Coordinates of C-alpha atoms in Angstrom, one line a residue:
M1257 CA 169.2 115.5 99.0
P1258 CA 166.8 112.7 98.0
N1259 CA 163.6 113.9 96.3
A1260 CA 160.1 113.4 97.8
A1261 CA 159.6 110.2 95.7
A1262 CA 162.7 108.6 97.2
L1263 CA 161.1 109.0 100.7
A1264 CA 157.5 108.3 99.7
H1265 CA 157.5 104.9 101.4
I1266 CA 158.2 106.5 104.9
P1267 CA 155.0 107.4 106.8
H1268 CA 154.2 110.8 108.2
M1269 CA 151.6 112.9 110.0
P1270 CA 149.5 115.1 107.6
P1271 CA 151.5 118.3 106.9
K1272 CA 150.0 121.8 106.7
P1273 CA 150.2 123.6 103.3
L1274 CA 153.4 125.5 102.7
V1275 CA 154.7 125.3 106.2
G1276 CA 154.6 121.5 106.6
H1277 CA 155.2 120.5 110.2
T1278 CA 157.4 123.5 111.1
L1279 CA 154.8 125.4 113.2
D1280 CA 153.7 122.2 114.9
L1281 CA 157.3 121.4 115.8
L1282 CA 157.9 124.9 117.2
K1283 CA 154.6 124.7 119.2
D1284 CA 155.0 121.2 120.6
A1285 CA 158.0 119.2 119.4
Y1286 CA 157.4 116.4 121.9
G1287 CA 153.8 116.2 120.9
L1288 CA 154.5 116.0 117.2
H1289 CA 157.1 113.3 117.6
G1290 CA 154.9 111.4 120.1
Q1291 CA 151.9 111.4 117.7
S1292 CA 154.2 110.4 114.8
I1293 CA 155.5 107.4 116.7
A1294 CA 152.0 106.4 117.8
R1295 CA 150.5 106.6 114.4
C1296 CA 153.5 105.8 112.1
G1297 CA 155.8 103.6 114.1
P1298 CA 159.5 104.1 115.0
V1299 CA 160.5 105.3 111.5
Y1300 CA 158.6 108.4 110.3
K1301 CA 159.3 111.7 108.5
I1302 CA 158.7 115.3 109.4
K1303 CA 158.7 118.2 106.9
L1304 CA 160.7 121.1 108.4
L1305 CA 161.4 124.3 106.6
G1306 CA 160.4 122.7 103.3
E1307 CA 162.6 119.6 103.6
W1308 CA 161.7 116.1 104.8
R1309 CA 163.7 114.7 107.7
V1310 CA 163.4 111.1 108.7
S1311 CA 163.2 110.4 112.5
L1312 CA 164.2 107.1 114.1
G1313 CA 162.5 106.5 117.5
G1314 CA 163.6 104.6 120.6
A1315 CA 166.8 103.9 122.5
D1316 CA 168.0 101.3 120.0
A1317 CA 167.7 104.0 117.3
L1318 CA 169.8 106.4 119.5
E1319 CA 172.5 103.7 119.8
F1320 CA 172.3 103.1 116.0
I1321 CA 172.6 106.8 115.0
L1322 CA 174.8 108.2 117.8
G1323 CA 177.0 105.1 118.2
D1324 CA 177.4 105.0 114.4
T1325 CA 179.8 102.1 114.3
D1326 CA 179.6 101.9 110.5
G1327 CA 180.2 105.6 109.8
L1328 CA 176.8 106.2 108.3
F1329 CA 175.9 109.6 109.7
S1330 CA 177.6 113.0 109.2
N1331 CA 177.4 115.3 112.1
K1332 CA 178.6 118.2 110.0
G1333 CA 175.9 117.6 107.4
G1334 CA 173.2 117.4 110.1
W1335 CA 174.3 120.8 111.6
E1336 CA 175.1 122.5 108.3
M1337 CA 172.8 125.4 109.2
L1338 CA 175.4 126.4 111.8
D1339 CA 178.4 126.3 109.5
V1340 CA 178.3 129.9 108.5
L1341 CA 178.6 131.0 112.1
F1342 CA 180.4 128.2 113.9
G1343 CA 182.2 126.4 111.1
G1344 CA 185.3 124.5 112.0
G1345 CA 184.1 123.8 115.5
L1346 CA 184.5 120.2 116.9
M1347 CA 180.8 119.4 116.4
L1348 CA 181.0 120.4 112.7
R1349 CA 183.7 117.8 111.9
D1350 CA 183.3 114.2 110.9
F1351 CA 185.1 110.8 111.3
G1352 CA 188.9 110.8 111.1
D1353 CA 189.1 114.6 111.1
H1354 CA 186.8 114.8 114.1
R1355 CA 188.8 112.2 116.0
A1356 CA 192.1 114.0 115.3
H1357 CA 190.8 117.3 116.6
R1358 CA 189.1 115.8 119.6
R1359 CA 192.3 114.1 120.7
I1360 CA 194.0 117.5 120.8
M1361 CA 191.1 119.1 122.6
Q1362 CA 191.2 116.4 125.3
S1363 CA 194.3 118.0 126.7
A1364 CA 192.2 121.1 127.7
F1365 CA 190.2 118.8 129.9
R1366 CA 193.0 117.0 131.9
K1367 CA 192.4 116.8 135.6
P1368 CA 195.0 119.5 136.7
V1369 CA 193.4 121.8 134.2
M1370 CA 189.9 121.0 135.3
D1371 CA 190.9 121.7 138.9
A1372 CA 192.1 125.1 137.9
Y1373 CA 188.9 125.8 136.0
R1374 CA 186.9 124.8 139.1
D1375 CA 188.8 127.1 141.4
S1376 CA 188.5 130.0 139.0
M1377 CA 184.8 129.3 138.5
A1378 CA 184.1 129.2 142.2
K1379 CA 185.8 132.5 142.8
A1380 CA 183.9 134.2 140.0
L1381 CA 180.5 132.7 140.8
D1382 CA 180.7 133.7 144.4
Q1383 CA 181.3 137.3 143.4
L1384 CA 178.5 137.2 140.7
I1385 CA 175.9 135.5 142.9
A1386 CA 176.5 138.1 145.7
A1387 CA 175.5 140.9 143.3
W1388 CA 172.1 139.4 142.6
P1389 CA 169.0 141.2 144.1
Q1390 CA 167.6 139.9 147.3
D1391 CA 163.9 139.8 148.4
Q1392 CA 162.6 141.1 145.1
P1393 CA 161.5 139.3 142.0
F1394 CA 163.8 139.0 139.0
A1395 CA 163.7 136.8 135.9
F1396 CA 166.2 134.0 136.4
F1397 CA 166.7 132.8 132.8
P1398 CA 168.0 136.2 131.4
A1399 CA 170.0 136.6 134.6
I1400 CA 171.7 133.3 134.3
K1401 CA 172.4 133.9 130.6
V1402 CA 174.2 137.1 131.5
M1403 CA 176.1 135.3 134.3
T1404 CA 177.2 132.4 132.0
L1405 CA 178.6 135.0 129.6
Q1406 CA 180.5 136.7 132.4
M1407 CA 181.7 133.3 133.5
G1408 CA 182.9 132.7 129.9
A1409 CA 185.1 135.8 130.1
A1410 CA 186.6 134.6 133.4
V1411 CA 187.0 130.8 133.0
F1412 CA 187.0 130.5 129.3
M1413 CA 189.1 133.6 128.4
G1414 CA 190.9 134.4 131.6
L1415 CA 189.7 138.0 131.6
P1416 CA 188.8 139.9 134.8
L1417 CA 185.1 140.3 135.3
D1418 CA 185.5 144.1 135.0
D1419 CA 187.6 143.9 131.9
P1420 CA 186.4 146.7 129.6
R1421 CA 186.3 144.3 126.6
V1422 CA 183.7 142.0 128.2
P1423 CA 180.5 143.9 127.4
R1424 CA 181.4 144.1 123.7
L1425 CA 182.5 140.5 123.6
N1426 CA 179.2 139.4 125.3
K1427 CA 177.1 141.5 122.9
A1428 CA 178.9 140.0 119.9
F1429 CA 178.4 136.5 121.2
Q1430 CA 174.7 137.1 121.8
D1431 CA 174.3 138.4 118.2
E1432 CA 176.1 135.3 117.0
V1433 CA 173.8 132.9 118.9
A1434 CA 170.7 134.8 117.9
A1435 CA 171.7 134.6 114.3
S1436 CA 172.0 130.8 114.5
L1437 CA 168.3 130.7 115.2
G1438 CA 167.2 133.2 112.5
V1439 CA 164.7 132.1 109.9
I1440 CA 166.4 134.1 107.1
R1441 CA 169.5 132.1 106.2
K1442 CA 171.2 134.7 104.0
P1443 CA 173.2 137.7 105.6
L1444 CA 170.9 140.3 104.1
P1445 CA 171.0 143.9 105.5
F1446 CA 169.1 144.3 108.9
T1447 CA 168.8 140.5 109.4
K1448 CA 170.0 138.5 112.4
L1449 CA 172.4 136.6 110.2
R1450 CA 174.1 139.8 109.0
R1451 CA 174.6 140.9 112.6
G1452 CA 175.8 137.4 113.5
T1453 CA 178.3 137.2 110.7
K1454 CA 179.7 140.6 111.7
A1455 CA 179.9 139.4 115.3
R1456 CA 181.7 136.3 114.3
A1457 CA 184.3 138.3 112.4
Y1458 CA 184.9 140.6 115.4
L1459 CA 185.1 137.6 117.8
R1460 CA 187.5 135.7 115.5
E1461 CA 189.8 138.7 115.2
T1462 CA 189.7 139.3 119.0
F1463 CA 190.6 135.7 119.7
R1464 CA 193.3 135.7 117.0
Q1465 CA 195.1 138.7 118.6
M1466 CA 195.2 136.9 121.9
I1467 CA 196.9 133.8 120.6
P1468 CA 200.6 134.8 120.5
E1469 CA 200.7 135.9 124.1
R1470 CA 198.7 132.8 125.3
R1471 CA 201.0 130.4 123.3
Q1472 CA 204.0 131.9 125.0
N1473 CA 202.7 132.4 128.5
G1474 CA 199.8 130.0 128.9
G1475 CA 197.2 130.3 131.6
D1476 CA 194.6 128.4 133.5
D1477 CA 191.7 129.4 131.3
F1478 CA 190.2 127.4 128.4
F1479 CA 191.6 129.7 125.7
S1480 CA 195.1 129.5 127.0
Q1481 CA 194.9 125.7 127.2
M1482 CA 193.6 125.5 123.7
C1483 CA 196.4 127.6 122.4
Q1484 CA 198.8 125.1 123.9
A1485 CA 196.8 121.9 123.4
H1486 CA 198.4 119.0 121.6
D1487 CA 197.8 115.2 121.4
E1488 CA 200.1 112.4 122.4
D1489 CA 202.0 112.7 119.2
G1490 CA 202.6 116.4 119.6
N1491 CA 200.0 117.6 117.0
S1492 CA 198.5 121.0 117.7
W1493 CA 196.1 123.5 116.1
T1494 CA 196.7 126.4 113.7
D1495 CA 195.5 129.8 114.7
D1496 CA 192.5 129.4 112.5
E1497 CA 191.6 126.1 114.1
I1498 CA 192.0 127.6 117.6
V1499 CA 189.6 130.5 116.9
D1500 CA 187.0 128.2 115.2
H1501 CA 187.1 125.7 118.1
F1502 CA 186.9 128.4 120.7
N1503 CA 184.1 130.2 119.0
F1504 CA 182.0 127.0 118.9
L1505 CA 182.9 126.0 122.5
L1506 CA 181.6 129.3 123.9
M1507 CA 178.2 128.7 122.1
A1508 CA 178.0 125.1 123.2
A1509 CA 178.8 125.8 126.8
H1510 CA 176.6 128.9 127.2
D1511 CA 173.1 127.8 126.2
T1512 CA 173.2 124.3 127.5
T1513 CA 174.4 125.4 131.0
A1514 CA 171.9 128.3 131.2
A1515 CA 169.0 125.9 130.2
S1516 CA 170.0 123.2 132.7
L1517 CA 170.5 125.7 135.6
T1518 CA 167.1 127.2 134.9
K1519 CA 165.4 123.9 135.2
M1520 CA 167.3 123.2 138.4
I1521 CA 166.2 126.5 139.9
W1522 CA 162.6 125.7 138.9
A1523 CA 162.9 122.4 140.7
A1524 CA 164.3 124.0 143.8
G1525 CA 161.4 126.5 143.9
T1526 CA 158.7 124.0 143.0
Y1527 CA 159.9 121.1 145.3
P1528 CA 161.1 122.7 148.6
D1529 CA 161.9 119.2 150.0
W1530 CA 164.6 118.8 147.3
Q1531 CA 165.9 122.3 148.0
D1532 CA 166.2 121.3 151.6
R1533 CA 168.2 118.2 150.6
M1534 CA 170.5 120.2 148.4
I1535 CA 171.0 122.8 151.1
A1536 CA 171.8 120.2 153.8
E1537 CA 174.4 118.5 151.8
G1538 CA 176.0 121.8 150.9
D1539 CA 176.0 122.9 154.5
A1540 CA 177.6 119.6 155.5
L1541 CA 180.7 120.7 153.6
G1542 CA 181.1 123.8 155.7
D1543 CA 183.6 126.2 154.2
A1544 CA 185.7 123.5 152.8
P1545 CA 187.0 124.0 149.2
L1546 CA 184.7 122.6 146.5
D1547 CA 187.2 120.0 145.4
D1548 CA 186.4 116.7 143.6
A1549 CA 185.6 114.9 146.9
A1550 CA 183.2 117.6 148.0
L1551 CA 181.4 117.7 144.7
A1552 CA 181.1 113.9 144.6
S1553 CA 179.3 114.0 148.0
L1554 CA 176.5 116.1 146.5
T1555 CA 174.2 113.2 145.6
A1556 CA 170.9 115.1 145.9
T1557 CA 172.2 117.9 143.7
D1558 CA 173.5 115.3 141.2
R1559 CA 170.1 113.6 141.1
V1560 CA 168.2 116.9 140.6
F1561 CA 170.6 117.8 137.8
R1562 CA 170.0 114.4 136.1
E1563 CA 166.3 114.7 136.4
A1564 CA 166.3 118.3 135.1
L1565 CA 168.2 117.1 132.1
R1566 CA 165.8 114.2 131.6
L1567 CA 162.8 116.5 131.7
L1568 CA 164.4 119.3 129.6
P1569 CA 167.5 118.1 127.7
P1570 CA 169.3 121.0 126.0
V1571 CA 169.3 119.2 122.6
P1572 CA 166.2 116.9 122.6
F1573 CA 166.5 116.2 118.8
I1574 CA 169.8 115.7 117.2
P1575 CA 170.3 116.0 113.4
R1576 CA 172.5 113.9 111.2
K1577 CA 172.8 113.4 107.4
A1578 CA 173.1 109.9 106.0
T1579 CA 176.3 109.4 104.1
R1580 CA 175.1 106.1 102.5
D1581 CA 171.9 104.2 102.1
F1582 CA 170.9 102.3 105.2
T1583 CA 168.1 100.2 106.6
F1584 CA 166.6 100.5 110.1
N1585 CA 163.6 98.3 111.3
G1586 CA 163.2 97.1 107.8
V1587 CA 162.8 100.6 106.3
N1588 CA 165.3 101.7 103.6
V1589 CA 166.6 105.3 103.9
P1590 CA 168.6 106.7 101.0
A1591 CA 172.0 108.5 101.2
G1592 CA 171.7 112.3 101.7
T1593 CA 168.7 112.1 103.9
W1594 CA 168.5 114.3 107.0
V1595 CA 168.0 111.9 109.9
T1596 CA 166.9 112.8 113.4
A1597 CA 167.8 111.1 116.7
A1598 CA 165.4 111.8 119.5
P1599 CA 167.0 111.5 122.9
G1600 CA 164.2 113.8 124.3
M1601 CA 161.6 111.2 123.5
V1602 CA 163.6 108.3 125.0
L1603 CA 164.0 110.4 128.2
R1604 CA 160.2 110.5 128.6
A1605 CA 159.5 106.9 127.4
D1606 CA 157.4 104.6 129.6
E1607 CA 159.6 101.6 128.9
H1608 CA 162.5 103.2 130.6
W1609 CA 161.0 105.5 133.3
T1610 CA 158.4 105.1 136.0
N1611 CA 155.8 107.8 135.6
P1612 CA 158.0 109.7 133.3
A1613 CA 156.1 113.0 133.4
A1614 CA 156.7 113.2 137.2
F1615 CA 159.7 115.1 138.8
D1616 CA 161.4 112.2 140.6
P1617 CA 165.2 112.6 141.1
D1618 CA 165.3 109.4 143.2
R1619 CA 164.8 107.4 140.0
F1620 CA 168.6 107.8 139.7
S1621 CA 169.3 106.3 143.1
P1622 CA 171.3 103.1 143.2
N1623 CA 168.4 101.0 144.3
R1624 CA 166.3 102.1 141.3
A1625 CA 168.8 103.1 138.6
E1626 CA 166.2 103.6 135.9
D1627 CA 168.8 105.3 133.7
Q1628 CA 170.5 101.9 133.4
S1629 CA 167.6 100.2 131.6
H1630 CA 169.4 100.8 128.3
R1631 CA 172.8 102.4 127.6
Y1632 CA 171.0 105.2 125.8
A1633 CA 168.0 105.6 128.1
W1634 CA 169.6 108.7 129.6
A1635 CA 171.7 110.5 126.9
P1636 CA 171.2 114.2 127.3
F1637 CA 174.9 114.7 126.4
G1638 CA 174.6 112.6 123.2
G1639 CA 176.7 109.5 122.7
G1640 CA 179.4 107.8 120.6
A1641 CA 182.3 109.7 119.0
H1642 CA 180.4 113.1 119.3
K1643 CA 179.4 112.7 123.0
C1644 CA 179.7 116.1 124.6
I1645 CA 183.4 116.6 125.5
G1646 CA 182.4 119.1 128.2
L1647 CA 180.0 116.9 130.1
H1648 CA 182.2 116.7 133.2
F1649 CA 182.9 120.4 133.1
A1650 CA 179.1 121.1 132.8
T1651 CA 178.4 118.9 135.8
M1652 CA 181.1 120.6 137.8
Q1653 CA 179.8 124.0 137.0
V1654 CA 176.2 123.1 137.9
K1655 CA 177.2 121.7 141.3
V1656 CA 179.5 124.6 142.1
F1657 CA 176.8 127.1 141.2
M1658 CA 174.0 125.4 143.2
T1659 CA 176.2 124.9 146.3
L1660 CA 177.3 128.6 146.3
L1661 CA 173.8 129.9 145.7
L1662 CA 172.1 127.8 148.3
R1663 CA 174.8 128.6 150.9
R1664 CA 173.5 132.2 150.7
Y1665 CA 169.9 132.0 149.7
R1666 CA 166.6 130.1 149.6
V1667 CA 164.9 130.1 146.2
A1668 CA 161.2 130.8 145.8
L1669 CA 159.2 131.1 142.6
A1670 CA 157.8 134.6 142.3
Q1671 CA 154.9 133.6 140.0
E1672 CA 152.0 131.4 140.8
G1673 CA 150.8 128.6 138.5
A1674 CA 152.6 126.1 136.3
T1675 CA 155.7 127.2 134.4
D1676 CA 155.4 126.9 130.6
W1677 CA 158.5 125.8 128.8
Q1678 CA 159.7 126.3 125.2
T1679 CA 161.5 123.1 124.3
V1680 CA 163.0 124.0 120.9
P1681 CA 165.3 125.2 119.5
I1682 CA 166.7 126.4 122.8
P1683 CA 164.9 125.2 126.0
Q1684 CA 163.7 128.1 128.1
P1685 CA 160.8 129.1 130.4
K1686 CA 158.2 131.4 128.9
G1687 CA 158.3 134.5 131.0
G1688 CA 161.9 134.1 132.1
L1689 CA 161.1 132.2 135.4
P1690 CA 160.6 135.0 137.9
I1691 CA 162.2 134.0 141.3
R1692 CA 162.9 135.6 144.6
L1693 CA 166.0 135.0 146.7
A1694 CA 165.8 135.2 150.5
R1695 CA 168.9 135.4 152.6
R1696 CA 169.2 132.2 154.8

């Protein structure tokens, strides 16, 4: 890592003693980055957990970092804090190694496989949604986190919803995710990281025991597809690589989907006219299967989803580590520097969006197409070689969930006043977003 002197020429907001900007970032990440850009320009630094990180602001910076045509930025280095729990996952690989593994994983996202995921997902979701309470308040965010874990067992692992292994698997996964956010980064007794590393060991061993049968017999779930995945040259994964990729995939799919659906439910409850539009287009499908054509017809749901991701992207600030010295906007940045791309700031920037603080899904309509002002104006799924491989799966899951939910119920917020959102490290509503479901 470069020392402080090597980064002294890069401006910054005044840090607090000892903690630097860490508390400011946790309190209001968008505010800290916005003030930094206003006072320091598009290249500035932030002191987080005792280390300086250089941020590059604007859509051109996103293209420069995420597109990375010159191989300047290590994804693995940027996310090294996750390595102890999710090491070996696709996001924690770089350059040629990453490309080779991504080519193999693509076979788990082929259209026939996606069709099977969708059918399995719809069946499981219909059953899970029917079990939710009616006409009484409950906190949506913890409920959807539980549901996405249950979905993980069905769609990702091919296990029945009532399989006796599911509760322990879900608890281990929750411990693993909680540990990734822990402040203490050594697995000391009684720490989140100790619980997380024990959970990782249990999950890996459970996955490993499933591999021989899934290699032989296959299945329509993600894990079976990953056990049989290969690229066009016939290259496949070792057992260790399968468990590493699957362990990471569960984490990546769980939190991002839960956060996105929570924002959509908030939108449905806050803007009844948009809920009416989503209900109408779902009702127009009747009882027809939710195939590709049906999901493509859900234009209002798609716009609400895009606007939800614009206002609350799952990963608003993306870390990388510079592999070599580079220059951006005339500012030299040395090799080894942690570098931050800020899609969350671009998603709220005046130069790309009309009244960006407003909830306005029609900004994605063909006649406005505000997301087309720059190829990185709307990049909640990242971009370049590391663009989220599951973006189409996530979109499919959101549309299926919203259609099945709104076929049964109307959604109302159960708490008056504005909803306060925590934006980092995992976007979520403070208070859990209490809602009430009423049978239609």
